[in-house]
mmCIF file with all atom_site columns, C-alpha atoms in Angstrom:
data_model
loop_
_atom_site.group_PDB
_atom_site.id
_atom_site.type_symbol
_atom_site.label_atom_id
_atom_site.label_alt_id
_atom_site.label_comp_id
_atom_site.label_asym_id
_atom_site.label_entity_id
_atom_site.label_seq_id
_atom_site.pdbx_PDB_ins_code
_atom_site.Cartn_x
_atom_site.Cartn_y
_atom_site.Cartn_z
_atom_site.occupancy
_atom_site.B_iso_or_equiv
_atom_site.pdbx_formal_charge
_atom_site.auth_seq_id
_atom_site.auth_comp_id
_atom_site.auth_asym_id
_atom_site.auth_atom_id
_atom_site.pdbx_PDB_model_num
ATOM 1  C CA . MET A 1 1  ? -1.584  -10.652 2.984   1.00 76.00 ? 1  MET A CA 1
ATOM 2  C CA . ARG A 1 2  ? 0.734   -9.152  0.542   1.00 86.00 ? 2  ARG A CA 1
ATOM 3  C CA . ASN A 1 3  ? 3.497   -6.139  1.973   1.00 87.00 ? 3  ASN A CA 1
ATOM 4  C CA . ARG A 1 4  ? 3.481   -3.838  -1.158  1.00 89.00 ? 4  ARG A CA 1
ATOM 5  C CA . ALA A 1 5  ? 6.063   -1.305  -1.478  1.00 92.00 ? 5  ALA A CA 1
ATOM 6  C CA . SER A 1 6  ? 6.156   2.080   -2.146  1.00 92.00 ? 6  SER A CA 1
ATOM 7  C CA . TRP A 1 7  ? 7.184   2.064   -5.831  1.00 93.00 ? 7  TRP A CA 1
ATOM 8  C CA . MET A 1 8  ? 4.235   -0.188  -6.918  1.00 94.00 ? 8  MET A CA 1
ATOM 9  C CA . ASN A 1 9  ? 1.060   1.229   -9.021  1.00 93.00 ? 9  ASN A CA 1
ATOM 10 C CA . LYS A 1 10 ? -2.399  -0.361  -9.054  1.00 91.00 ? 10 LYS A CA 1
ATOM 11 C CA . ALA A 1 11 ? -1.550  -2.311  -11.875 1.00 93.00 ? 11 ALA A CA 1
ATOM 12 C CA . THR A 1 12 ? 1.397   -4.042  -10.178 1.00 94.00 ? 12 THR A CA 1
ATOM 13 C CA . ASP A 1 13 ? -0.797  -7.254  -7.847  1.00 94.00 ? 13 ASP A CA 1
ATOM 14 C CA . PRO A 1 14 ? -2.748  -6.722  -11.574 1.00 93.00 ? 14 PRO A CA 1
ATOM 15 C CA . VAL A 1 15 ? -0.216  -7.174  -13.533 1.00 95.00 ? 15 VAL A CA 1
ATOM 16 C CA . LEU A 1 16 ? 1.323   -10.215 -11.571 1.00 96.00 ? 16 LEU A CA 1
ATOM 17 C CA . GLU A 1 17 ? -2.019  -12.272 -11.050 1.00 95.00 ? 17 GLU A CA 1
ATOM 18 C CA . ILE A 1 18 ? -3.198  -11.770 -15.013 1.00 95.00 ? 18 ILE A CA 1
ATOM 19 C CA . LEU A 1 19 ? 0.907   -13.442 -15.091 1.00 96.00 ? 19 LEU A CA 1
ATOM 20 C CA . ALA A 1 20 ? 0.859   -16.113 -13.386 1.00 96.00 ? 20 ALA A CA 1
ATOM 21 C CA . ASP A 1 21 ? -2.606  -17.283 -14.225 1.00 93.00 ? 21 ASP A CA 1
ATOM 22 C CA . THR A 1 22 ? -2.385  -17.575 -17.570 1.00 91.00 ? 22 THR A CA 1
ATOM 23 C CA . GLY A 1 23 ? 1.476   -19.289 -16.706 1.00 91.00 ? 23 GLY A CA 1
ATOM 24 C CA . TYR A 1 24 ? 3.475   -17.923 -19.835 1.00 91.00 ? 24 TYR A CA 1
ATOM 25 C CA . ALA A 1 25 ? 4.837   -14.640 -21.626 1.00 95.00 ? 25 ALA A CA 1
ATOM 26 C CA . LEU A 1 26 ? 2.639   -12.764 -22.427 1.00 96.00 ? 26 LEU A CA 1
ATOM 27 C CA . PRO A 1 27 ? 3.404   -8.963  -24.052 1.00 95.00 ? 27 PRO A CA 1
ATOM 28 C CA . SER A 1 28 ? 2.159   -6.077  -22.445 1.00 93.00 ? 28 SER A CA 1
ATOM 29 C CA . GLY A 1 29 ? -1.256  -4.890  -24.463 1.00 93.00 ? 29 GLY A CA 1
ATOM 30 C CA . ALA A 1 30 ? -1.780  -9.297  -24.459 1.00 94.00 ? 30 ALA A CA 1
ATOM 31 C CA . ILE A 1 31 ? -1.217  -7.708  -19.846 1.00 94.00 ? 31 ILE A CA 1
ATOM 32 C CA . TYR A 1 32 ? -3.959  -4.985  -20.432 1.00 93.00 ? 32 TYR A CA 1
ATOM 33 C CA . TYR A 1 33 ? -6.858  -6.734  -22.509 1.00 91.00 ? 33 TYR A CA 1
ATOM 34 C CA . ASN A 1 34 ? -6.575  -9.232  -19.764 1.00 90.00 ? 34 ASN A CA 1
ATOM 35 C CA . LEU A 1 35 ? -6.955  -6.459  -17.413 1.00 89.00 ? 35 LEU A CA 1
ATOM 36 C CA . SER A 1 36 ? -9.470  -3.897  -18.644 1.00 86.00 ? 36 SER A CA 1
ATOM 37 C CA . HIS A 1 37 ? -11.948 -6.525  -20.737 1.00 83.00 ? 37 HIS A CA 1
ATOM 38 C CA . LYS A 1 38 ? -12.084 -10.155 -18.549 1.00 72.00 ? 38 LYS A CA 1
ATOM 39 C CA . GLU A 1 39 ? -10.550 -9.117  -15.447 1.00 66.00 ? 39 GLU A CA 1
ATOM 40 C CA . GLN A 1 40 ? -13.085 -5.837  -15.540 1.00 67.00 ? 40 GLN A CA 1
ATOM 41 C CA . THR A 1 41 ? -9.926  -4.091  -13.492 1.00 75.00 ? 41 THR A CA 1
ATOM 42 C CA . ASP A 1 42 ? -10.603 -0.444  -14.165 1.00 82.00 ? 42 ASP A CA 1
ATOM 43 C CA . VAL A 1 43 ? -6.061  0.198   -15.075 1.00 86.00 ? 43 VAL A CA 1
ATOM 44 C CA . SER A 1 44 ? -5.141  2.243   -18.115 1.00 89.00 ? 44 SER A CA 1
ATOM 45 C CA . ARG A 1 45 ? -2.533  0.682   -21.032 1.00 91.00 ? 45 ARG A CA 1
ATOM 46 C CA . ARG A 1 46 ? -0.438  3.836   -19.709 1.00 93.00 ? 46 ARG A CA 1
ATOM 47 C CA . THR A 1 47 ? -0.837  2.700   -15.903 1.00 93.00 ? 47 THR A CA 1
ATOM 48 C CA . VAL A 1 48 ? -0.173  -0.798  -17.406 1.00 94.00 ? 48 VAL A CA 1
ATOM 49 C CA . LEU A 1 49 ? 3.255   -0.504  -18.901 1.00 93.00 ? 49 LEU A CA 1
ATOM 50 C CA . ARG A 1 50 ? 4.359   2.149   -15.955 1.00 94.00 ? 50 ARG A CA 1
ATOM 51 C CA . ALA A 1 51 ? 4.216   -0.827  -13.680 1.00 96.00 ? 51 ALA A CA 1
ATOM 52 C CA . LEU A 1 52 ? 6.012   -3.365  -15.765 1.00 96.00 ? 52 LEU A CA 1
ATOM 53 C CA . ASP A 1 53 ? 8.894   -2.329  -15.998 1.00 94.00 ? 53 ASP A CA 1
ATOM 54 C CA . PRO A 1 54 ? 9.841   -1.522  -12.724 1.00 96.00 ? 54 PRO A CA 1
ATOM 55 C CA . LEU A 1 55 ? 8.640   -4.780  -12.043 1.00 97.00 ? 55 LEU A CA 1
ATOM 56 C CA . LYS A 1 56 ? 11.498  -6.161  -14.367 1.00 96.00 ? 56 LYS A CA 1
ATOM 57 C CA . GLU A 1 57 ? 13.571  -3.430  -12.206 1.00 95.00 ? 57 GLU A CA 1
ATOM 58 C CA . HIS A 1 58 ? 12.936  -5.632  -8.380  1.00 95.00 ? 58 HIS A CA 1
ATOM 59 C CA . GLY A 1 59 ? 12.820  -8.580  -10.353 1.00 95.00 ? 59 GLY A CA 1
ATOM 60 C CA . LEU A 1 60 ? 9.622   -9.650  -10.290 1.00 97.00 ? 60 LEU A CA 1
ATOM 61 C CA . VAL A 1 61 ? 8.872   -10.761 -13.858 1.00 97.00 ? 61 VAL A CA 1
ATOM 62 C CA . ARG A 1 62 ? 10.700  -10.771 -17.186 1.00 96.00 ? 62 ARG A CA 1
ATOM 63 C CA . ILE A 1 63 ? 11.841  -9.987  -20.949 1.00 94.00 ? 63 ILE A CA 1
ATOM 64 C CA . ALA A 1 64 ? 10.716  -13.734 -21.563 1.00 93.00 ? 64 ALA A CA 1
ATOM 65 C CA . ASP A 1 65 ? 12.452  -13.392 -25.406 1.00 86.00 ? 65 ASP A CA 1
ATOM 66 C CA . GLN A 1 66 ? 14.443  -11.807 -27.098 1.00 83.00 ? 66 GLN A CA 1
ATOM 67 C CA . THR A 1 67 ? 12.570  -8.401  -28.474 1.00 80.00 ? 67 THR A CA 1
ATOM 68 C CA . GLU A 1 68 ? 11.919  -7.326  -25.264 1.00 77.00 ? 68 GLU A CA 1
ATOM 69 C CA . THR A 1 69 ? 8.026   -7.354  -25.733 1.00 87.00 ? 69 THR A CA 1
ATOM 70 C CA . TYR A 1 70 ? 6.682   -11.139 -24.224 1.00 95.00 ? 70 TYR A CA 1
ATOM 71 C CA . TYR A 1 71 ? 6.725   -10.591 -20.137 1.00 97.00 ? 71 TYR A CA 1
ATOM 72 C CA . GLU A 1 72 ? 6.545   -13.671 -17.763 1.00 97.00 ? 72 GLU A CA 1
ATOM 73 C CA . ILE A 1 73 ? 5.953   -13.671 -13.806 1.00 97.00 ? 73 ILE A CA 1
ATOM 74 C CA . THR A 1 74 ? 9.618   -14.791 -12.098 1.00 97.00 ? 74 THR A CA 1
ATOM 75 C CA . GLU A 1 75 ? 9.388   -17.098 -8.466  1.00 96.00 ? 75 GLU A CA 1
ATOM 76 C CA . LYS A 1 76 ? 10.089  -13.801 -7.013  1.00 96.00 ? 76 LYS A CA 1
ATOM 77 C CA . GLY A 1 77 ? 7.038   -12.548 -8.091  1.00 96.00 ? 77 GLY A CA 1
ATOM 78 C CA . GLN A 1 78 ? 5.302   -15.672 -7.166  1.00 96.00 ? 78 GLN A CA 1
ATOM 79 C CA . ARG A 1 79 ? 6.772   -15.157 -3.563  1.00 95.00 ? 79 ARG A CA 1
ATOM 80 C CA . TYR A 1 80 ? 5.371   -12.196 -3.269  1.00 95.00 ? 80 TYR A CA 1
ATOM 81 C CA . LEU A 1 81 ? 1.740   -13.127 -4.167  1.00 95.00 ? 81 LEU A CA 1
ATOM 82 C CA . SER A 1 82 ? 1.677   -16.045 -2.195  1.00 94.00 ? 82 SER A CA 1
ATOM 83 C CA . GLY A 1 83 ? 2.960   -13.259 0.511   1.00 92.00 ? 83 GLY A CA 1
ATOM 84 C CA . ASN A 1 84 ? 6.326   -14.641 1.895   1.00 92.00 ? 84 ASN A CA 1
ATOM 85 C CA . LEU A 1 85 ? 8.043   -11.575 0.393   1.00 91.00 ? 85 LEU A CA 1
ATOM 86 C CA . ASP A 1 86 ? 8.738   -8.049  1.249   1.00 90.00 ? 86 ASP A CA 1
ATOM 87 C CA . ALA A 1 87 ? 8.776   -5.960  -1.952  1.00 89.00 ? 87 ALA A CA 1
ATOM 88 C CA . GLU A 1 88 ? 9.370   -3.006  0.430   1.00 87.00 ? 88 GLU A CA 1
ATOM 89 C CA . THR A 1 89 ? 12.653  -5.249  0.943   1.00 86.00 ? 89 THR A CA 1
ATOM 90 C CA . LEU A 1 90 ? 13.929  -5.617  -2.752  1.00 83.00 ? 90 LEU A CA 1
ATOM 91 C CA . GLU A 1 91 ? 16.707  -3.504  -4.341  1.00 72.00 ? 91 GLU A CA 1
ATOM 92 C CA . SER A 1 92 ? 16.324  -2.927  -8.181  1.00 60.00 ? 92 SER A CA 1
#
């Protein structure tokens, strides 16, 4: 079971799951597209964008390119998804 943190929103887990499932870096627009069209998750593009900065600040995702538009999941993010990391204990 995942231990969510108070800073997380409803897009946090789905964003991490998309990044983990694809296995490569994606821009925010592609993350939103996959969530809304392929996964049928009811989240807005704005909610996805609001999830990405805190995920980056807490080390669960990182910027994958110099233009700062592609995101990839980190090992810490993978540990959270597997239930082996309590997100409430992460510092920003």
